Short mmCIF file of C-alpha atoms and ligand atoms in Angstrom, two decimals:
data_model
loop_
_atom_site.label_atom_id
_atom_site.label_comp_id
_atom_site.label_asym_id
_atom_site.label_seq_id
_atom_site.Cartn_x
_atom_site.Cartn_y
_atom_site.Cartn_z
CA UNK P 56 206.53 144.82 42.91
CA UNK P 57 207.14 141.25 41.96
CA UNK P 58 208.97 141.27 45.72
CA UNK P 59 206.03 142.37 47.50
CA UNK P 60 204.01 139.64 45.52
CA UNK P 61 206.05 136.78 46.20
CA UNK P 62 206.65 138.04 50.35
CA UNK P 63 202.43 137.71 50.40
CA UNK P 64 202.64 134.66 48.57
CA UNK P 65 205.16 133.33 51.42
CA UNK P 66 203.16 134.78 53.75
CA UNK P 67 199.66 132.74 52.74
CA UNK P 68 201.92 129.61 52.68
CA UNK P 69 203.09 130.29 55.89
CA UNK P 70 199.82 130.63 57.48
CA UNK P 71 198.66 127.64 55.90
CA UNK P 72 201.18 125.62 56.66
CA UNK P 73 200.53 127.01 60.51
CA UNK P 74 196.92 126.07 60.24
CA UNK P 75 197.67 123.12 59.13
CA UNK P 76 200.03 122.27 62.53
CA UNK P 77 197.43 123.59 64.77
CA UNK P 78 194.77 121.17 63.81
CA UNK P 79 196.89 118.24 63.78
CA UNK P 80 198.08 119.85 66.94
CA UNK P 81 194.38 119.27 68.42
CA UNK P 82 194.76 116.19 67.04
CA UNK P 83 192.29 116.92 64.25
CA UNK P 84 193.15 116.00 60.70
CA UNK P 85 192.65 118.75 58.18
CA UNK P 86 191.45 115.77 55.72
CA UNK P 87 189.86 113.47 58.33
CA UNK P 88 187.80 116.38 59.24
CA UNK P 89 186.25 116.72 55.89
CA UNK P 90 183.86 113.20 55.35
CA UNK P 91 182.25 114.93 58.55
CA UNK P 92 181.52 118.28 57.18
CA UNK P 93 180.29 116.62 54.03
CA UNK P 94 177.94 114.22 56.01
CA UNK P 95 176.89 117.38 58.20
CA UNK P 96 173.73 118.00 55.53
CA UNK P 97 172.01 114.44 54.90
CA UNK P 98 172.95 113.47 58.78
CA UNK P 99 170.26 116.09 60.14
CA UNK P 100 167.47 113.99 58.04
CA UNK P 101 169.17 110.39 58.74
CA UNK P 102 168.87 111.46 62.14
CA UNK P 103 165.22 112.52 61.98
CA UNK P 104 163.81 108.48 62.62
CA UNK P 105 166.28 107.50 65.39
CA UNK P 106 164.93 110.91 67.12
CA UNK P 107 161.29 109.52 68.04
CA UNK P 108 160.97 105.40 68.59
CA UNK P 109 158.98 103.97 65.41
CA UNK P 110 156.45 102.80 67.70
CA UNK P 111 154.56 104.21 70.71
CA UNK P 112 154.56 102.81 74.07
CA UNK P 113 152.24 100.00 74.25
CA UNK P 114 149.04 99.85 75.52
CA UNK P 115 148.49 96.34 75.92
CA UNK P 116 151.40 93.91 77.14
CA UNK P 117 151.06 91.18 75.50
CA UNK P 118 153.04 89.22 72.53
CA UNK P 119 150.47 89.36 69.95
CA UNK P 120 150.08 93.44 70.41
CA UNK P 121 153.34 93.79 70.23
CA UNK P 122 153.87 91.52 66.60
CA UNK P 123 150.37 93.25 65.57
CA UNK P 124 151.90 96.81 66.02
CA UNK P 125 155.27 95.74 63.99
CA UNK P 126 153.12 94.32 61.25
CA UNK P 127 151.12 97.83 61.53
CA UNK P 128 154.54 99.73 61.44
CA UNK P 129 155.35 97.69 58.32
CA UNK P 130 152.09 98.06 56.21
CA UNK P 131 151.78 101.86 57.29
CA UNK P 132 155.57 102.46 56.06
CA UNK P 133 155.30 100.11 53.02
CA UNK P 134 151.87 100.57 51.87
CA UNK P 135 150.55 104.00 53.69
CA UNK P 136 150.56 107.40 52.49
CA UNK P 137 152.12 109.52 55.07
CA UNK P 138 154.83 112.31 55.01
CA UNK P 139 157.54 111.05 57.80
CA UNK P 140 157.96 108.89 60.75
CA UNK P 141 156.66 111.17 62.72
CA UNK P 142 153.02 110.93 60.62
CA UNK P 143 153.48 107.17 61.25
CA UNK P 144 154.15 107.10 64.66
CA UNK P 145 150.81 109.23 64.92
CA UNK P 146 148.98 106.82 62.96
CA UNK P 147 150.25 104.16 65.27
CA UNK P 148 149.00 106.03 68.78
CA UNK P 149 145.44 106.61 66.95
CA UNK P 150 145.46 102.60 66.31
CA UNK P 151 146.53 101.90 69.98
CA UNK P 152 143.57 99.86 71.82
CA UNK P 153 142.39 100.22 75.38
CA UNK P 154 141.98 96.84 76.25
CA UNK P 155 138.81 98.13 78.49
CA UNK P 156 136.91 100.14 76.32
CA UNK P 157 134.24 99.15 73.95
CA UNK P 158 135.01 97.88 70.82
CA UNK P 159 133.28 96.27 67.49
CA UNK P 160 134.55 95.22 64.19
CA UNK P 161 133.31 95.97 60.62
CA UNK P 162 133.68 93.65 58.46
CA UNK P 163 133.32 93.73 54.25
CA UNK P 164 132.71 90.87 52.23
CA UNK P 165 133.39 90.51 48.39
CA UNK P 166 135.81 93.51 47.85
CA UNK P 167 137.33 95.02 46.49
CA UNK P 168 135.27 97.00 44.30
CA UNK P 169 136.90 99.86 42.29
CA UNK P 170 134.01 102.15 43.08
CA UNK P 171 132.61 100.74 46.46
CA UNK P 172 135.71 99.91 48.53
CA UNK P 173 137.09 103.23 47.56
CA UNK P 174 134.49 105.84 49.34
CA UNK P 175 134.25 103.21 52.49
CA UNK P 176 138.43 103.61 52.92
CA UNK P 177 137.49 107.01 52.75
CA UNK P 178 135.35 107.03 55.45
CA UNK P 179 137.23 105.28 57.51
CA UNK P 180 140.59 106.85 56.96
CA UNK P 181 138.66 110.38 57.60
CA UNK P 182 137.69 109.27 60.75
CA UNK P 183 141.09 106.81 61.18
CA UNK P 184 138.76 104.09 62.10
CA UNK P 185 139.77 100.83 60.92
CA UNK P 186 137.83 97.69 59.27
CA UNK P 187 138.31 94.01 58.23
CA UNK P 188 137.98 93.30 54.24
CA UNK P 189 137.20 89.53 53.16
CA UNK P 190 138.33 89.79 49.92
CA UNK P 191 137.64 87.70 46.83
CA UNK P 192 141.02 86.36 45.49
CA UNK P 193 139.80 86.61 41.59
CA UNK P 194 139.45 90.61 42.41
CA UNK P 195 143.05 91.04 43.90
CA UNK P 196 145.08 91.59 40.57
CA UNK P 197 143.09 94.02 38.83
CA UNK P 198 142.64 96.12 42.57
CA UNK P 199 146.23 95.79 43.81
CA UNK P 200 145.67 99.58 44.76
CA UNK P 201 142.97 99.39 47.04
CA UNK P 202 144.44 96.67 49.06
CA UNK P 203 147.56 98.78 49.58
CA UNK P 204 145.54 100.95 50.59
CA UNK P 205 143.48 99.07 53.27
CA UNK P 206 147.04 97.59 54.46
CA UNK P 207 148.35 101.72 54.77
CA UNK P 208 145.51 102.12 56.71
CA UNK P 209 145.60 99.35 59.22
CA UNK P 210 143.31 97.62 57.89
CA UNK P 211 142.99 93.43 57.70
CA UNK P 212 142.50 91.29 55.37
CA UNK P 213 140.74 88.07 55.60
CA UNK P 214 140.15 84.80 53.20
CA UNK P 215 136.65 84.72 51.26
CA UNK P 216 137.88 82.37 48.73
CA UNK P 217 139.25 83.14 45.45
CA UNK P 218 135.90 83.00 43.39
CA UNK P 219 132.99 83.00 46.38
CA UNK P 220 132.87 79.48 46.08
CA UNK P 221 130.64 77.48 48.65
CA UNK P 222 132.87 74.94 50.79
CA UNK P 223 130.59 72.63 51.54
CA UNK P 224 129.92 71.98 48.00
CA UNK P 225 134.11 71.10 47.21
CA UNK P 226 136.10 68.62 47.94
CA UNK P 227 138.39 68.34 50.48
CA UNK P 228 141.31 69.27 47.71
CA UNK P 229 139.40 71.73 46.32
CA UNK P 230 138.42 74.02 49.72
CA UNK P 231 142.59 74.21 50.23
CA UNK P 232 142.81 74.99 46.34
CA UNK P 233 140.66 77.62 46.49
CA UNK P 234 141.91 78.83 50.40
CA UNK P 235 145.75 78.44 49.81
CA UNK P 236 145.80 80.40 46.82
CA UNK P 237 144.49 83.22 48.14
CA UNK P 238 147.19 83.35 51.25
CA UNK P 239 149.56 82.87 48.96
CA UNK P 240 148.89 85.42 46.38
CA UNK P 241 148.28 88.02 49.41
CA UNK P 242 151.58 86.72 50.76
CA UNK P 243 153.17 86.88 47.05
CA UNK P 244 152.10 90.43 46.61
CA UNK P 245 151.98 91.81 49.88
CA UNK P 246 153.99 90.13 52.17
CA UNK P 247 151.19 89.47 53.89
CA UNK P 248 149.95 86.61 55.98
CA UNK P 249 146.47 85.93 55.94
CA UNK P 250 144.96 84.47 59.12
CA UNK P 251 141.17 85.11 58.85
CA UNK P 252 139.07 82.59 56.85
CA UNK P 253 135.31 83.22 55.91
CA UNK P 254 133.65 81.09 54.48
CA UNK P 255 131.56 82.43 51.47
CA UNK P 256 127.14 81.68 52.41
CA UNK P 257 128.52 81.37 56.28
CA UNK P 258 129.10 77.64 54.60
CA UNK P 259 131.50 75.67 57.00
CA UNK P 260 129.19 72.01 57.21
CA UNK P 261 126.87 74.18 60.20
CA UNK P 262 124.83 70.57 59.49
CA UNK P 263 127.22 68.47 58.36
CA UNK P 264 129.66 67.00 60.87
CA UNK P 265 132.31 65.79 58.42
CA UNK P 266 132.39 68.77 56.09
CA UNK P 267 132.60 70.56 59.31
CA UNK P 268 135.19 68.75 60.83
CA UNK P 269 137.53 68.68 57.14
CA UNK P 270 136.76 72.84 56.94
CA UNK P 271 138.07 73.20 60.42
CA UNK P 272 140.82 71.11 59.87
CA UNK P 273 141.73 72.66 56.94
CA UNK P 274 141.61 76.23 58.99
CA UNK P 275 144.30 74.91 61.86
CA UNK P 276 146.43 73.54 58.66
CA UNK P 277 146.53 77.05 56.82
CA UNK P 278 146.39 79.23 60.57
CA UNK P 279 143.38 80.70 59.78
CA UNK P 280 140.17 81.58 62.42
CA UNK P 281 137.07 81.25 60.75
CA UNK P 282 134.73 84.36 61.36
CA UNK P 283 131.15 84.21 61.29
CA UNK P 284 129.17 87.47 62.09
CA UNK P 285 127.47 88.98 65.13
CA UNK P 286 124.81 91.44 63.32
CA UNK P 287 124.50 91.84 59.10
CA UNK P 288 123.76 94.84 58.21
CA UNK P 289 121.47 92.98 55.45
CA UNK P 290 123.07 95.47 52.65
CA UNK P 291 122.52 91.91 50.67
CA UNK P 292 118.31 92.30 51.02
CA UNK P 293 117.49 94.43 47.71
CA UNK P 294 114.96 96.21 49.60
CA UNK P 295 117.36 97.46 52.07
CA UNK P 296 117.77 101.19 52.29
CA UNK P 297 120.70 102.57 53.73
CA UNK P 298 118.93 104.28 56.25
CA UNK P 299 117.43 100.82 57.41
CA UNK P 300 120.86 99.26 57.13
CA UNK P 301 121.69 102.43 59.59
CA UNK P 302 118.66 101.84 62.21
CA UNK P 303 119.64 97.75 62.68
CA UNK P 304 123.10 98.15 62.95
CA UNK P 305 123.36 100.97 65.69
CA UNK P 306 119.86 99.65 67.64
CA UNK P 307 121.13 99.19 71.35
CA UNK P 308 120.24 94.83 70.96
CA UNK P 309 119.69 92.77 67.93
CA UNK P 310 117.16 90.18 67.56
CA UNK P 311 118.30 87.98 69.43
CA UNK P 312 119.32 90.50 72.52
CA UNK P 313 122.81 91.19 71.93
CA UNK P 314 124.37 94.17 72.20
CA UNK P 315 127.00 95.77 70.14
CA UNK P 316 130.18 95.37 72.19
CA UNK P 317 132.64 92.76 70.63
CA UNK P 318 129.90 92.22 67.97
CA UNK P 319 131.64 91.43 64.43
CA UNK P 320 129.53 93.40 61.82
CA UNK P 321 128.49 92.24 58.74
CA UNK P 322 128.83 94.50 55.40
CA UNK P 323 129.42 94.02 51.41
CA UNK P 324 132.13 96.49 49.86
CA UNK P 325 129.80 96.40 46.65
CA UNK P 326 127.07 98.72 47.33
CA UNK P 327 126.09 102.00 46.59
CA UNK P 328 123.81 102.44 49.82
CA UNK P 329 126.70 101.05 51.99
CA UNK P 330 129.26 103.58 51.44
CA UNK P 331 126.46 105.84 51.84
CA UNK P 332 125.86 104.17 55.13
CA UNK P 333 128.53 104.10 56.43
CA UNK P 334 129.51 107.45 56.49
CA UNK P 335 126.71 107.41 59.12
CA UNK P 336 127.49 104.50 60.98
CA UNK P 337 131.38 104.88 61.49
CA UNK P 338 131.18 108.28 63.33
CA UNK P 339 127.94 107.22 65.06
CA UNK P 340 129.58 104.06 66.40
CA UNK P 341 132.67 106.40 67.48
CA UNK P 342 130.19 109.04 69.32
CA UNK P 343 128.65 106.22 71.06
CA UNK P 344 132.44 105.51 72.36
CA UNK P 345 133.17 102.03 70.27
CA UNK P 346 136.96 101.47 68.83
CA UNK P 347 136.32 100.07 65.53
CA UNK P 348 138.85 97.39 65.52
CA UNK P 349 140.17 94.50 63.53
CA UNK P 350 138.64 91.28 63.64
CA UNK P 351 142.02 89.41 65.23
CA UNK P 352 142.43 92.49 67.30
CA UNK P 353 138.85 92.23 68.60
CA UNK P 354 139.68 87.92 69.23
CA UNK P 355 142.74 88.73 70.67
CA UNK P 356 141.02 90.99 72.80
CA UNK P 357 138.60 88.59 74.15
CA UNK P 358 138.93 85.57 76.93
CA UNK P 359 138.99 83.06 74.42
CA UNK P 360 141.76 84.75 72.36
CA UNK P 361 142.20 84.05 68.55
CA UNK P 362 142.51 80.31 67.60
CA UNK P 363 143.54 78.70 63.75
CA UNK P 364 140.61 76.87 63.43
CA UNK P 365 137.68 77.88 66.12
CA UNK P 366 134.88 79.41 65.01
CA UNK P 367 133.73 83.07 65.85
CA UNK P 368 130.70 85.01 65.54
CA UNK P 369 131.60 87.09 68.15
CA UNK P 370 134.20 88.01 71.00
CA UNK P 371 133.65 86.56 74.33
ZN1 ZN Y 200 130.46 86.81 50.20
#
């Protein structure tokens, strides 16, 4: 008995050690062989990204489409809320522009408000339309969460001062006080470089040469555009209903005959009746076959092109 053990025992050995030739034989290493079995399992999700290019194939050929879709890629990744690279690269083909088709940008003022800012992203995130939030610096600490949120959709932010002060009534110290601090806490926090500037009462020295001339200079010195409006939606007039906020922003001209295309629109993130609005206007403006843009997108867009320091109230 103990014989017939000890021939299969000699037997096992044998065929191991036979095994063992062959593979070095085929000049593969019993024990080099293994990291690559082991890696087998977390290589099929590793290899998942390098499958499908992070971004699509570009629409427009130019440098600043090409930075704006990295900076996309990086907020959507960082800040966005979506289940693989694949999702993202989805995202990313929804946000491509067609440099010939219409297009408009919304634009909030005074955000972010915990309640407001909230049902308007999701609006626009239902109908992956995208917006441009002047935010108040004073509100970014306590609402780090909804500008995440904007950035994971897409969204822009621009400058409205850290506590809605009035430029024209600062000094010249004071306006880059109140302007620098803002880029820098959104770069602090976010990693993100402001480059939109408006000014809070559309107050950049309109009658005042010098003031002018200081808040422009100012602008080219922190590479900011300053962005006026095209058409308010006049969600600031107390007797404003949303449904007359709806009529005057999707009538064909405004007052003064201009249409909507390239038009920067003017909202607040702070009222009730503009959520409610907008729910009406954003798939409206869609039907009607407008890409709801971002401000710089809409400049860069244009013939002039976005400049630090010109002055916009619309895209030509
Ligand atoms: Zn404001």
């Amino acid at each position: 008995m103990l014989g017939i053990g000890a021939l299969i025992a000699l037997l096992l050995v044998i065929s191991l050690v036979l095994l063992i030739v062959r593979s070095v034989k085929n000049g593969r290493q019993p024990l080099a062989q293994e990291p690559e079995t082991t890696a087998l399992p977390t290589a099929s999700p590793m290899a998942e990204p390098t499958s499908i290019p992070a971004t699509p194939p570009l629409t427009i050929q130019a440098d600043w489409y090409r930075e704006r879709t990295e900076q996309l890629y990086h907020n959507l990744t960082t800040y966005g809320n979506y289940k693989d690279a694949a999702a993202v690269y989805a995202a990313l083909e929804q946000m491509q522009i067609d440099p010939n088709g219409k297009k408009l940008a919304l634009t909030f003022d005074d955000g972010p408000d915990s309640l407001i800012t909230k049902q308007i992203l999701d609006v626009l995130e239902e109908n992956h339309a995208r917006a441009t939030f002047f935010v108040k610096g004073a509100y970014i600490d306590n609402n780090k969460e909804l500008i995440r949120r904007e950035l994971g959709l897409g969204c822009e932010i621009g400058n409205h001062t850290m506590n809605h002060e009035d430029l024209e009534k600062l000094s010249p110290a004071e306006r880059r006080t109140t302007v620098g601090e803002l880029n820098d806490k959104m770069y602090q926090l976010f990693g993100y470089r402001v480059h939109l500037l408006r000014p809070p009462y559309i107050s950049y020295g309109k009658k005042d040469e010098a003031i002018r001339n200081d808040i422009v200079a100012m602008a080219s010195e922190y590479e900011l555009a300053i962005v006026n409006h095209t058409r308010s939606s006049h969600d600031s007039h107390e007797d404003y209903t949303a449904q007359m906020m709806i009529d005057r922003v999707l009538a064909e001209k405004d007052e003064l005959g201009r249409g909507l295309n390239n038009a920067i629109l003017l909202f607040h993130d702070k009222y009730q009746k503009t959520a409610d609005a907008m729910k009406v206007i954003i798939p409206a403006l869609q039907q009607q076959g407008y890409q709801l843009v971002t401000v710089s997108e809409l400049l860069n867009c244009s013939n002039e092109g976005l400049h630090y320091g010109w002055i916009y109230s619309k895209a030509d």
